[in-house]
CSV table of C-alpha atoms in Angstrom, one decimal:
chain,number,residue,atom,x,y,z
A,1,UNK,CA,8.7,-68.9,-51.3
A,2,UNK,CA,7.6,-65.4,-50.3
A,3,UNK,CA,7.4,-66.7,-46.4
A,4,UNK,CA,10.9,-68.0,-46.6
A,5,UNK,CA,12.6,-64.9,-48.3
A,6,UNK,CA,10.3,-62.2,-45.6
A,7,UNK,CA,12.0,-64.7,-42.9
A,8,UNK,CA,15.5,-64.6,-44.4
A,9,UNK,CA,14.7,-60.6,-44.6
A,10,UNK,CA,13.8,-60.9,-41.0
A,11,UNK,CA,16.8,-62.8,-40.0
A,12,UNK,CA,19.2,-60.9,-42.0
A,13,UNK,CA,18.2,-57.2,-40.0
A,14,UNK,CA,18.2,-58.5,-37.1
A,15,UNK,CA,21.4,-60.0,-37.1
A,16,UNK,CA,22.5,-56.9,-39.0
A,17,UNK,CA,21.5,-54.8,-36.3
A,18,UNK,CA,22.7,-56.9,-33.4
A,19,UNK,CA,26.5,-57.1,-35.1
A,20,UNK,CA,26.8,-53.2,-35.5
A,21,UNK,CA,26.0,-52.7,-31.5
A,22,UNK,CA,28.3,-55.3,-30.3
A,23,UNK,CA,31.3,-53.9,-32.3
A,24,UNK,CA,29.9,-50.5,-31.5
A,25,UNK,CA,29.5,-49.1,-35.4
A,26,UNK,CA,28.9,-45.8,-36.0
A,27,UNK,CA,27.0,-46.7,-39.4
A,28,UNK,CA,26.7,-44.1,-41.9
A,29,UNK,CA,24.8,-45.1,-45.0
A,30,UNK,CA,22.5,-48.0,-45.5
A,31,UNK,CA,24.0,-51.4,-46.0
A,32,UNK,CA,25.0,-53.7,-48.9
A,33,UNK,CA,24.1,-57.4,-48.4
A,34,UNK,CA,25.5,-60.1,-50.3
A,35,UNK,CA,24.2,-63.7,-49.3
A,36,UNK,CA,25.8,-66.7,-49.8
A,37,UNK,CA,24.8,-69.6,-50.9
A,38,UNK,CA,23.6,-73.0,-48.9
A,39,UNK,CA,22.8,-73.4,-45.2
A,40,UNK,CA,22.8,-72.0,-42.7
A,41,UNK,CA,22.5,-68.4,-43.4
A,42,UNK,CA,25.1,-66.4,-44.2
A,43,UNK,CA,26.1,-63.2,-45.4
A,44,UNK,CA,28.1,-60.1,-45.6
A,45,UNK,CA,27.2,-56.6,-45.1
A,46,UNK,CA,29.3,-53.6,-46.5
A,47,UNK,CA,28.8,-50.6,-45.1
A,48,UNK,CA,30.2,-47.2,-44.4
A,49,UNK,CA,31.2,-46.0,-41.0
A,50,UNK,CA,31.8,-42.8,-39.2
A,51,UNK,CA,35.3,-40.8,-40.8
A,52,UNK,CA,37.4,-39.4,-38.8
A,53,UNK,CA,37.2,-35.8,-38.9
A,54,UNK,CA,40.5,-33.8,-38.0
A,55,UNK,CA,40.3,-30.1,-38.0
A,56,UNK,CA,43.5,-27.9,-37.1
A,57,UNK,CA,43.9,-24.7,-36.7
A,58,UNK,CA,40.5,-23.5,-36.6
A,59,UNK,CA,41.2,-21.6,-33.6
A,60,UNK,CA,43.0,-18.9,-35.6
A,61,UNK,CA,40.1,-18.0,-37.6
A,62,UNK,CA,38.7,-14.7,-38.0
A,63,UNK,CA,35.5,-13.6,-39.7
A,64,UNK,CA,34.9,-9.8,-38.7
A,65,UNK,CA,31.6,-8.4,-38.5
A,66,UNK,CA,30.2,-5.8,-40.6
A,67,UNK,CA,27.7,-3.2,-39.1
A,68,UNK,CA,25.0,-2.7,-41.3
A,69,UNK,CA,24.1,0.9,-42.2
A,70,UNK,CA,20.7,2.0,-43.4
A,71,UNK,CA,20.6,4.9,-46.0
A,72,UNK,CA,18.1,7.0,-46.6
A,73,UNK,CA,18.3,5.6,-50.1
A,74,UNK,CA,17.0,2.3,-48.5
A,75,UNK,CA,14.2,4.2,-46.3
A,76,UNK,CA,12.7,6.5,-49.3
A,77,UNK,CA,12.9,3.2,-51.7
A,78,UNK,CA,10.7,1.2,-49.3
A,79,UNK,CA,8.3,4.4,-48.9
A,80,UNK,CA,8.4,4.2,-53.6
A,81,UNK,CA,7.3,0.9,-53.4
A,82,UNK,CA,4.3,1.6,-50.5
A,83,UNK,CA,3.2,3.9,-53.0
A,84,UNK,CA,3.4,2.3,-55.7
A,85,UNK,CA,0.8,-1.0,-53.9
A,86,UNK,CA,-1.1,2.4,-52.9
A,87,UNK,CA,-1.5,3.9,-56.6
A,88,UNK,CA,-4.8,4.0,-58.2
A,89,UNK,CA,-5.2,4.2,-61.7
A,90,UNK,CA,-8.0,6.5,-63.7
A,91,UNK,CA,-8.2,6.1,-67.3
A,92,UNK,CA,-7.5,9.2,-69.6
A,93,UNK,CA,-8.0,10.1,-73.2
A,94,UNK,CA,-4.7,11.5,-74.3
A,95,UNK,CA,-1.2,10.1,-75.8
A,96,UNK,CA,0.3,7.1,-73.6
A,97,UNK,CA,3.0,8.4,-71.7
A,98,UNK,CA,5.8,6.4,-69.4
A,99,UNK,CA,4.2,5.9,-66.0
A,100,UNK,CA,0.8,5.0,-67.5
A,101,UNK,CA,-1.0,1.7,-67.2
A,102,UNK,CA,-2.4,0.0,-71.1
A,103,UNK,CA,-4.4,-2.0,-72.1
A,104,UNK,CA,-3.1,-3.6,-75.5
A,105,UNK,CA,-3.7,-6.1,-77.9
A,106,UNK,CA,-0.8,-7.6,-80.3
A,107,UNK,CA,0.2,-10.5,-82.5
A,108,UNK,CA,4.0,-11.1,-83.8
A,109,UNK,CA,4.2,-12.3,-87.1
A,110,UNK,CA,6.7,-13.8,-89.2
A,111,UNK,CA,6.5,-12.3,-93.0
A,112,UNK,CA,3.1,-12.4,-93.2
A,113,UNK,CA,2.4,-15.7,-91.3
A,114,UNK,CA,1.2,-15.3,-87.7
A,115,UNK,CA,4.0,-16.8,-84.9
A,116,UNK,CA,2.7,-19.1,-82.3
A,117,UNK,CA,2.7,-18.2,-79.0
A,118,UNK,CA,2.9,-14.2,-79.9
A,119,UNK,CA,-1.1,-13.1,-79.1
A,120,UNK,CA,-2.7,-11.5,-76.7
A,121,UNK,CA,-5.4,-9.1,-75.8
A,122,UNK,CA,-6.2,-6.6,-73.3
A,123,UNK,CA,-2.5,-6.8,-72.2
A,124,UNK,CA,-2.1,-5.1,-69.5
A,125,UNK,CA,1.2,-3.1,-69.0
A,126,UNK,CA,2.6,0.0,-66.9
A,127,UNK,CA,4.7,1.5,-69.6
A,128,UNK,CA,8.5,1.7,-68.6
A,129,UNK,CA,8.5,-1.4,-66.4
A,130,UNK,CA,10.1,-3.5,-68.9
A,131,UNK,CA,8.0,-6.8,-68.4
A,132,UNK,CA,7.6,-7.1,-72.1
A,133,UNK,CA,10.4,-7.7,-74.7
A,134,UNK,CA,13.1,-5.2,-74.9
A,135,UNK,CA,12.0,-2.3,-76.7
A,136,UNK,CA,8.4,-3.0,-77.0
A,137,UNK,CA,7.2,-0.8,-74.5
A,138,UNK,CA,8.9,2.5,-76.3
A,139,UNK,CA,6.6,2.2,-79.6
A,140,UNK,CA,3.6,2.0,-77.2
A,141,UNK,CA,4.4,5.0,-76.2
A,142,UNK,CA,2.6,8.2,-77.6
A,143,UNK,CA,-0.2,6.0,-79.1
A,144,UNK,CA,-3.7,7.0,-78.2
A,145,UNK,CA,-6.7,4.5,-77.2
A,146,UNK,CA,-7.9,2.7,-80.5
A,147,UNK,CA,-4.6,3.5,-82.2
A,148,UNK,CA,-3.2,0.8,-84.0
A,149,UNK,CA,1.1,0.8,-85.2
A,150,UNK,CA,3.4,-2.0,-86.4
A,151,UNK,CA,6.9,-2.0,-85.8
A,152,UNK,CA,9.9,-4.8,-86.1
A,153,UNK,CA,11.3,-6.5,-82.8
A,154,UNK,CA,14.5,-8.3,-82.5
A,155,UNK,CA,14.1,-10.8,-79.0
A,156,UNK,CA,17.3,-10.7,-77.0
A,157,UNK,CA,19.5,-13.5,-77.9
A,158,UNK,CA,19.1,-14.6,-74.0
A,159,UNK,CA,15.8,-14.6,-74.7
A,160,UNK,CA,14.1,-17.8,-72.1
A,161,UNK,CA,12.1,-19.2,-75.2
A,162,UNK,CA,15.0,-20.5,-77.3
A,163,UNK,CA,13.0,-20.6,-80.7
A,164,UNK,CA,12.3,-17.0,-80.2
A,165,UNK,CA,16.1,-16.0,-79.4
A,166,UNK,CA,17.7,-13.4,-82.2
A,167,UNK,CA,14.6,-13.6,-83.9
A,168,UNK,CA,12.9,-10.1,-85.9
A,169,UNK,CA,9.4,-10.3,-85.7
A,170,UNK,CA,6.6,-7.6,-87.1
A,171,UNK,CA,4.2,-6.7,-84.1
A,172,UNK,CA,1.0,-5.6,-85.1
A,173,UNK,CA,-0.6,-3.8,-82.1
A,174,UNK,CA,-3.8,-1.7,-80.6
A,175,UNK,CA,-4.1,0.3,-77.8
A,176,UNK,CA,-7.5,-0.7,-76.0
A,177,UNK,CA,-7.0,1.9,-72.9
A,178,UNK,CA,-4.6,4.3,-71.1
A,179,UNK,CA,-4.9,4.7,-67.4
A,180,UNK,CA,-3.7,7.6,-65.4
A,181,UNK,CA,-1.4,6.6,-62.3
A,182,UNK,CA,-2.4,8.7,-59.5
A,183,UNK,CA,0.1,8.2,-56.4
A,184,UNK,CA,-0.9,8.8,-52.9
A,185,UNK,CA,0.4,11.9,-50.8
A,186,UNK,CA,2.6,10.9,-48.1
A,187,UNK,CA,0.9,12.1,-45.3
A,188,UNK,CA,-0.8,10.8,-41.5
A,189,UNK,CA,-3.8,9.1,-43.8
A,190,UNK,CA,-1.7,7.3,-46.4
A,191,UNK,CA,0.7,6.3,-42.9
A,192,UNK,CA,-2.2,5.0,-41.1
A,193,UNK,CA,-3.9,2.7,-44.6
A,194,UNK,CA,-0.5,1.4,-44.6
A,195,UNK,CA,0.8,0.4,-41.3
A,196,UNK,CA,-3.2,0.7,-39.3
A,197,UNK,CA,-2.2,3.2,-36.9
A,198,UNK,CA,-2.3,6.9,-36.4
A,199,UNK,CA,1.4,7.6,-36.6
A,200,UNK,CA,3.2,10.7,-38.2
A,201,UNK,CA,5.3,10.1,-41.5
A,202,UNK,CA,8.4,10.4,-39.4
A,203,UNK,CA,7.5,7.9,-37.3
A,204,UNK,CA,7.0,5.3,-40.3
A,205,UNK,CA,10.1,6.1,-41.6
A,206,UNK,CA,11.8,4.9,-38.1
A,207,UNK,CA,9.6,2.0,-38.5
A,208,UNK,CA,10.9,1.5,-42.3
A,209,UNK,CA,14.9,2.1,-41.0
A,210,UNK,CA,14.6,-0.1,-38.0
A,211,UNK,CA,13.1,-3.2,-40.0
A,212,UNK,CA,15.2,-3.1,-42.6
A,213,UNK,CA,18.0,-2.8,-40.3
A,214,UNK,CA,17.1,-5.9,-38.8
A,215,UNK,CA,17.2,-7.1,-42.1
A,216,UNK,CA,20.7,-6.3,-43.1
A,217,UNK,CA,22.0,-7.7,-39.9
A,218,UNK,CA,20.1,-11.0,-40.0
A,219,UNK,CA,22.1,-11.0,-43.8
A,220,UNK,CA,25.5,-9.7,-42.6
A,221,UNK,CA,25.2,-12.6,-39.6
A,222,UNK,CA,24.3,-15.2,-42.2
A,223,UNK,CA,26.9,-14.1,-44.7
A,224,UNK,CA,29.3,-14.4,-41.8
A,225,UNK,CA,28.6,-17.9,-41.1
A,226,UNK,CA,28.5,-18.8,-44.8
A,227,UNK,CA,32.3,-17.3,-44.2
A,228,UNK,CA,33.1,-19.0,-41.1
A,229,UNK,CA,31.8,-22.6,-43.1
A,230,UNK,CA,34.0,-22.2,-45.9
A,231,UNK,CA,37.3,-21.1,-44.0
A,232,UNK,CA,36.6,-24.0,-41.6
A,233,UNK,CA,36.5,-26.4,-44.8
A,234,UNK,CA,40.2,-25.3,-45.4
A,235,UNK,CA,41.4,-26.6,-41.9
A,236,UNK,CA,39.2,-29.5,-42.0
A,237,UNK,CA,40.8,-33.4,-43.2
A,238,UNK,CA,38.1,-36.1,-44.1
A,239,UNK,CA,38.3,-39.2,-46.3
A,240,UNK,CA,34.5,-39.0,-47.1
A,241,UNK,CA,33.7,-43.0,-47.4
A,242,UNK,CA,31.2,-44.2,-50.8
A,243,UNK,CA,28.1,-45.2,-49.1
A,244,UNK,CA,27.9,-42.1,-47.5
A,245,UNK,CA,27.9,-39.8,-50.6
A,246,UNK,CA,25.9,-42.5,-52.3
A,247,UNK,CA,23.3,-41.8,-49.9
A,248,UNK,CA,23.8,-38.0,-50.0
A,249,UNK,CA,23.4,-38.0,-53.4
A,250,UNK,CA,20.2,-40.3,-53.3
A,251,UNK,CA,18.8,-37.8,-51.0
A,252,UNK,CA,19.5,-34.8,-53.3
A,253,UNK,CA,18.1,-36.7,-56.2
A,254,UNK,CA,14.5,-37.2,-54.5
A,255,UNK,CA,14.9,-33.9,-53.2
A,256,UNK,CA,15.2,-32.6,-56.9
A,257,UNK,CA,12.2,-35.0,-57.9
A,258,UNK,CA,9.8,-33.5,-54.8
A,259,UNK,CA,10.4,-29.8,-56.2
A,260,UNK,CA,9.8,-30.9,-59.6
A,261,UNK,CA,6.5,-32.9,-58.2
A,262,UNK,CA,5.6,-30.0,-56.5
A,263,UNK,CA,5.4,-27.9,-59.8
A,264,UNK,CA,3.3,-30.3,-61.6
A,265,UNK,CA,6.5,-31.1,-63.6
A,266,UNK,CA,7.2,-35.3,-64.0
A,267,UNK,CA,10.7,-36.4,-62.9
A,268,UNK,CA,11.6,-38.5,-66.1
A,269,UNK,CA,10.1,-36.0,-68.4
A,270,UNK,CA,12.4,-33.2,-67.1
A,271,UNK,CA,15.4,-35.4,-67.9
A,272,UNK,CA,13.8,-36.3,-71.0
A,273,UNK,CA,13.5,-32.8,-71.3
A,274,UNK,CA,17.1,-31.4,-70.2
A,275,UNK,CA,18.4,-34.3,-72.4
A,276,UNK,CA,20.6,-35.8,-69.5
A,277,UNK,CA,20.3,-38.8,-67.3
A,278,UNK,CA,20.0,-39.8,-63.8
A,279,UNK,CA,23.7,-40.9,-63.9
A,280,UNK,CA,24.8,-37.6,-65.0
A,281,UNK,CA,22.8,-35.8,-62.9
A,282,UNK,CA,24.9,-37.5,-60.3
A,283,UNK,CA,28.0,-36.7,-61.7
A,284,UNK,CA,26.4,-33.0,-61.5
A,285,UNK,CA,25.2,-33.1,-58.1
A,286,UNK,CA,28.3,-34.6,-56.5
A,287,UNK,CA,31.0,-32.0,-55.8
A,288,UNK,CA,27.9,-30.6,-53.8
A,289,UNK,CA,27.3,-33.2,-52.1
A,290,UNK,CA,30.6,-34.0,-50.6
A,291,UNK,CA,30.8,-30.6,-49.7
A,292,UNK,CA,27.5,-31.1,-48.0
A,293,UNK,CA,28.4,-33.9,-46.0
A,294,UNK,CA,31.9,-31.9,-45.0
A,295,UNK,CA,30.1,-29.0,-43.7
A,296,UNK,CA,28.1,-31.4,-41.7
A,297,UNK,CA,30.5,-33.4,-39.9
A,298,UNK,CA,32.8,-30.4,-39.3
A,299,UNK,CA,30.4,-28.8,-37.4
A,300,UNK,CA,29.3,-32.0,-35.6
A,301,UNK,CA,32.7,-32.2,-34.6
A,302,UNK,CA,33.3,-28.7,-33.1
A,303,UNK,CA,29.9,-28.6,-31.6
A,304,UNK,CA,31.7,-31.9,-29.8
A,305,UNK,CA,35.2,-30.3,-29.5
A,306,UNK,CA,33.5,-27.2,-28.0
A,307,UNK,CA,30.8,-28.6,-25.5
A,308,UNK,CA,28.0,-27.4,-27.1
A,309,UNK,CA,25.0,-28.7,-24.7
A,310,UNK,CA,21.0,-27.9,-25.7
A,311,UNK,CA,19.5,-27.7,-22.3
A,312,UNK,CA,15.9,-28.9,-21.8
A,313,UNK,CA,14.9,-25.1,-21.0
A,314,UNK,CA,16.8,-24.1,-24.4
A,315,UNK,CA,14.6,-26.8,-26.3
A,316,UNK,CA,11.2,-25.7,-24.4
A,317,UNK,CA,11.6,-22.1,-24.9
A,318,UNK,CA,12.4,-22.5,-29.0
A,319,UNK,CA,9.3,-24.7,-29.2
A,320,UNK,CA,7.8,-21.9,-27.0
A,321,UNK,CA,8.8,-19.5,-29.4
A,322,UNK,CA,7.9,-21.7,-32.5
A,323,UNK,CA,4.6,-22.2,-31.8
A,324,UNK,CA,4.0,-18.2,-31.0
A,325,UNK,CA,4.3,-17.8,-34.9
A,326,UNK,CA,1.3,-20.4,-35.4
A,327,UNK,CA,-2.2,-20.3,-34.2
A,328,UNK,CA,-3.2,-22.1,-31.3
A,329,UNK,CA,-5.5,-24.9,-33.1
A,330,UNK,CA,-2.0,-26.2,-35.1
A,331,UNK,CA,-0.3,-26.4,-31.5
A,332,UNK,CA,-1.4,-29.8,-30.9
A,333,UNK,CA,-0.2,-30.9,-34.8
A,334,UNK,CA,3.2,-29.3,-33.9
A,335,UNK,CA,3.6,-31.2,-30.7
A,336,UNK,CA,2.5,-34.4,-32.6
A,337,UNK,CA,5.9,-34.2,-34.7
A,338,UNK,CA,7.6,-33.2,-31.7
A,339,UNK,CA,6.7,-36.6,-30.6
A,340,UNK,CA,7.9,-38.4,-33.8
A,341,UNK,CA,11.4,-37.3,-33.5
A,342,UNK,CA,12.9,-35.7,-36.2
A,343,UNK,CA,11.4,-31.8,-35.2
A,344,UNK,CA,12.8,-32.5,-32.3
A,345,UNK,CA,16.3,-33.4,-33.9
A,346,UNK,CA,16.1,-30.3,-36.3
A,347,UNK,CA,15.2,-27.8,-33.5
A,348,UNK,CA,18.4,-29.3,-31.8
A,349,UNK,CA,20.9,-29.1,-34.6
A,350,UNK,CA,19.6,-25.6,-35.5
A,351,UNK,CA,19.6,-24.5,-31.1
A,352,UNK,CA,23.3,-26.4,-31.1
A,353,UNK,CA,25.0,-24.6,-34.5
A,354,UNK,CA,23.5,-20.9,-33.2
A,355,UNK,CA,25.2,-22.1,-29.9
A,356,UNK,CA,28.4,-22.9,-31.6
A,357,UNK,CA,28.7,-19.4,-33.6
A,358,UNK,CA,27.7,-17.6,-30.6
A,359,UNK,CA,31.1,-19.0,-29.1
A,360,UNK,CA,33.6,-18.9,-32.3
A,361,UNK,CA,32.7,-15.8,-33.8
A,362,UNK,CA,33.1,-13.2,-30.9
């Protein structure tokens, strides 16, 4: 019995396969076979095929391009945050003040019972950073080491625990240390720990500007594509066929389930979990992924419409350029998936849409 289905299996692709080349199908999403009953073989296959895609118009639009500009905000923050990976910390023995890194233990309780989850010791915390709950950091405050204080805490009603949200606890708490922060001079020393060359402050602060200006306009050309995408959506016409989202939204389901995977987290217990099922989280996912499917076949159709060719010398010197940022003993793994096919398709799509924007938005 298991012979005759794998043959019938068999049969079935292959004549599957041979009647969507002879009446040149442009197949879309996997098929649906329904087989009839009695001999010989018989069946029927549904399946979705290439829309058509009409775009009008597109021609007339305009996405303008906005120069970045780098303050000296921007610079002097980036120089605040080198300092701050560059602080050292010496304990003291005077009254906590803002600024100052503690050591503290604490335990919420609820009347006079202890609340779960609420305990810990040798906390650390730099006082005024507001990583604990709202408030909290203000009564440490003042306190010296080996102080102890209670005080009442109301947790935001946002709050990411929901049994916690709106709730007043009593926080019963001891300061175990108070640390000094002592922040680095700016100067050619604290330049060269930071950047491994002998350079002069100024000259890091052109370093500083000139990354982050790069930054701003890799963000300002994204942005402008994201722009470009959705104003093309508004000239574009496609009756999206059922397979084809079906499949879409099969992909972003096992999507979803990797990233969950991936964070130790079980598919079916998140849902159990988030109280929904995976038919509503269908229903969720689908206005996405129609609009996913449109953004792809638009641009598949003005890269078309607009000539957009990858040259063998445009493929080799990404690759080139994609291996530089790896070192050379993963080079042979890289051109391994080359060989598979779908790197080779990605670095494609990616070479042919940066083509395409390089023409339309001039």
């Amino acid at each position: 019995k298991y012979i005759l289905a794998h043959a019938q299996d068999l049969a079935i692709r292959e004549a599957y396969v041979e009647a969507a080349l002879k009446e040149k199908l442009e197949v879309v999403s996997k098929p649906k076979i329904k087989v009839a009953e009695g001999e010989p073989l018989n069946f029927t296959a549904i399946v979705a095929i290439m829309p058509e895609v009409e775009i009008k118009g597109h021609k007339d639009i305009k996405v303008p391009l906005h120069e970045p500009k780098v303050t000296e905000k921007d610079v002097e923050d980036v120089i605040s945050q080198l300092k701050k990976t560059s602080t050292i910390y010496k304990e003291v023995d005077r009254n906590a003040k803002k600024g100052d890194r503690v050591e503290v233990d604490f335990e919420g309780f609820d009347g006079e019972k202890a609340a779960a989850n609420t305990k810990s010791q040798n906390h650390p915390v730099i006082l005024g950073s507001n990583t604990l709950i709202p408030g909290f950091e203000d009564h440490l405050v003042g306190l010296k080491k080996a102080e102890k204080k209670e005080f009442d805490i109301t947790f935001p009603k946002d709050y990411h625990k929901k049994d916690f949200q709106n709730k007043k606890l009593k926080f019963k708490v001891e300061l175990k240390m108070v640390e000094e922060a002592i922040e680095p001079p700016i100067d050619e020393a604290f330049v060269e720990k930071v950047t491994g060359k002998k350079q002069s402050v100024a000259e890091l602060k052109k370093l500083i500007e000139k990354d982050i200006h790069a930054r701003k306009t890799e963000e300002a050309k994204t942005k402008r594509e994201s722009e470009y995408i959705e104003a093309l959506l508004k000239h574009t016409k496609i009756d999206l066929p059922e397979g084809m989202i079906a499949d879409e939204l099969d992909y972003m389901i096992d999507e979803a389930k990797h990233d969950l995977e991936h964070r130790g987290v079980n598919f079916e217990g998140y849902l159990e979990k988030a109280k929904t099922t995976l038919e509503d989280l269908r229903k969720k996912y689908l206005p996405e992924a129609e609009k996913r499917i449109r953004i792809r076949l638009a641009l598949q159709k003005l890269i078309k419409e607009e000539g957009i060719k990858v040259t063998d010398a445009d493929l080799k010197a990404e690759i080139t350029k994609i291996k530089s940022f790896y070192p050379e003993a993963e080079h042979a793994k890289i051109d391994g998936d080359l060989a598979k096919g779908e790197l080779k398709f990605q670095i494609i799509s990616r070479l042919s849409l940066r083509k395409l924007f390089e023409k339309v938005l001039v």
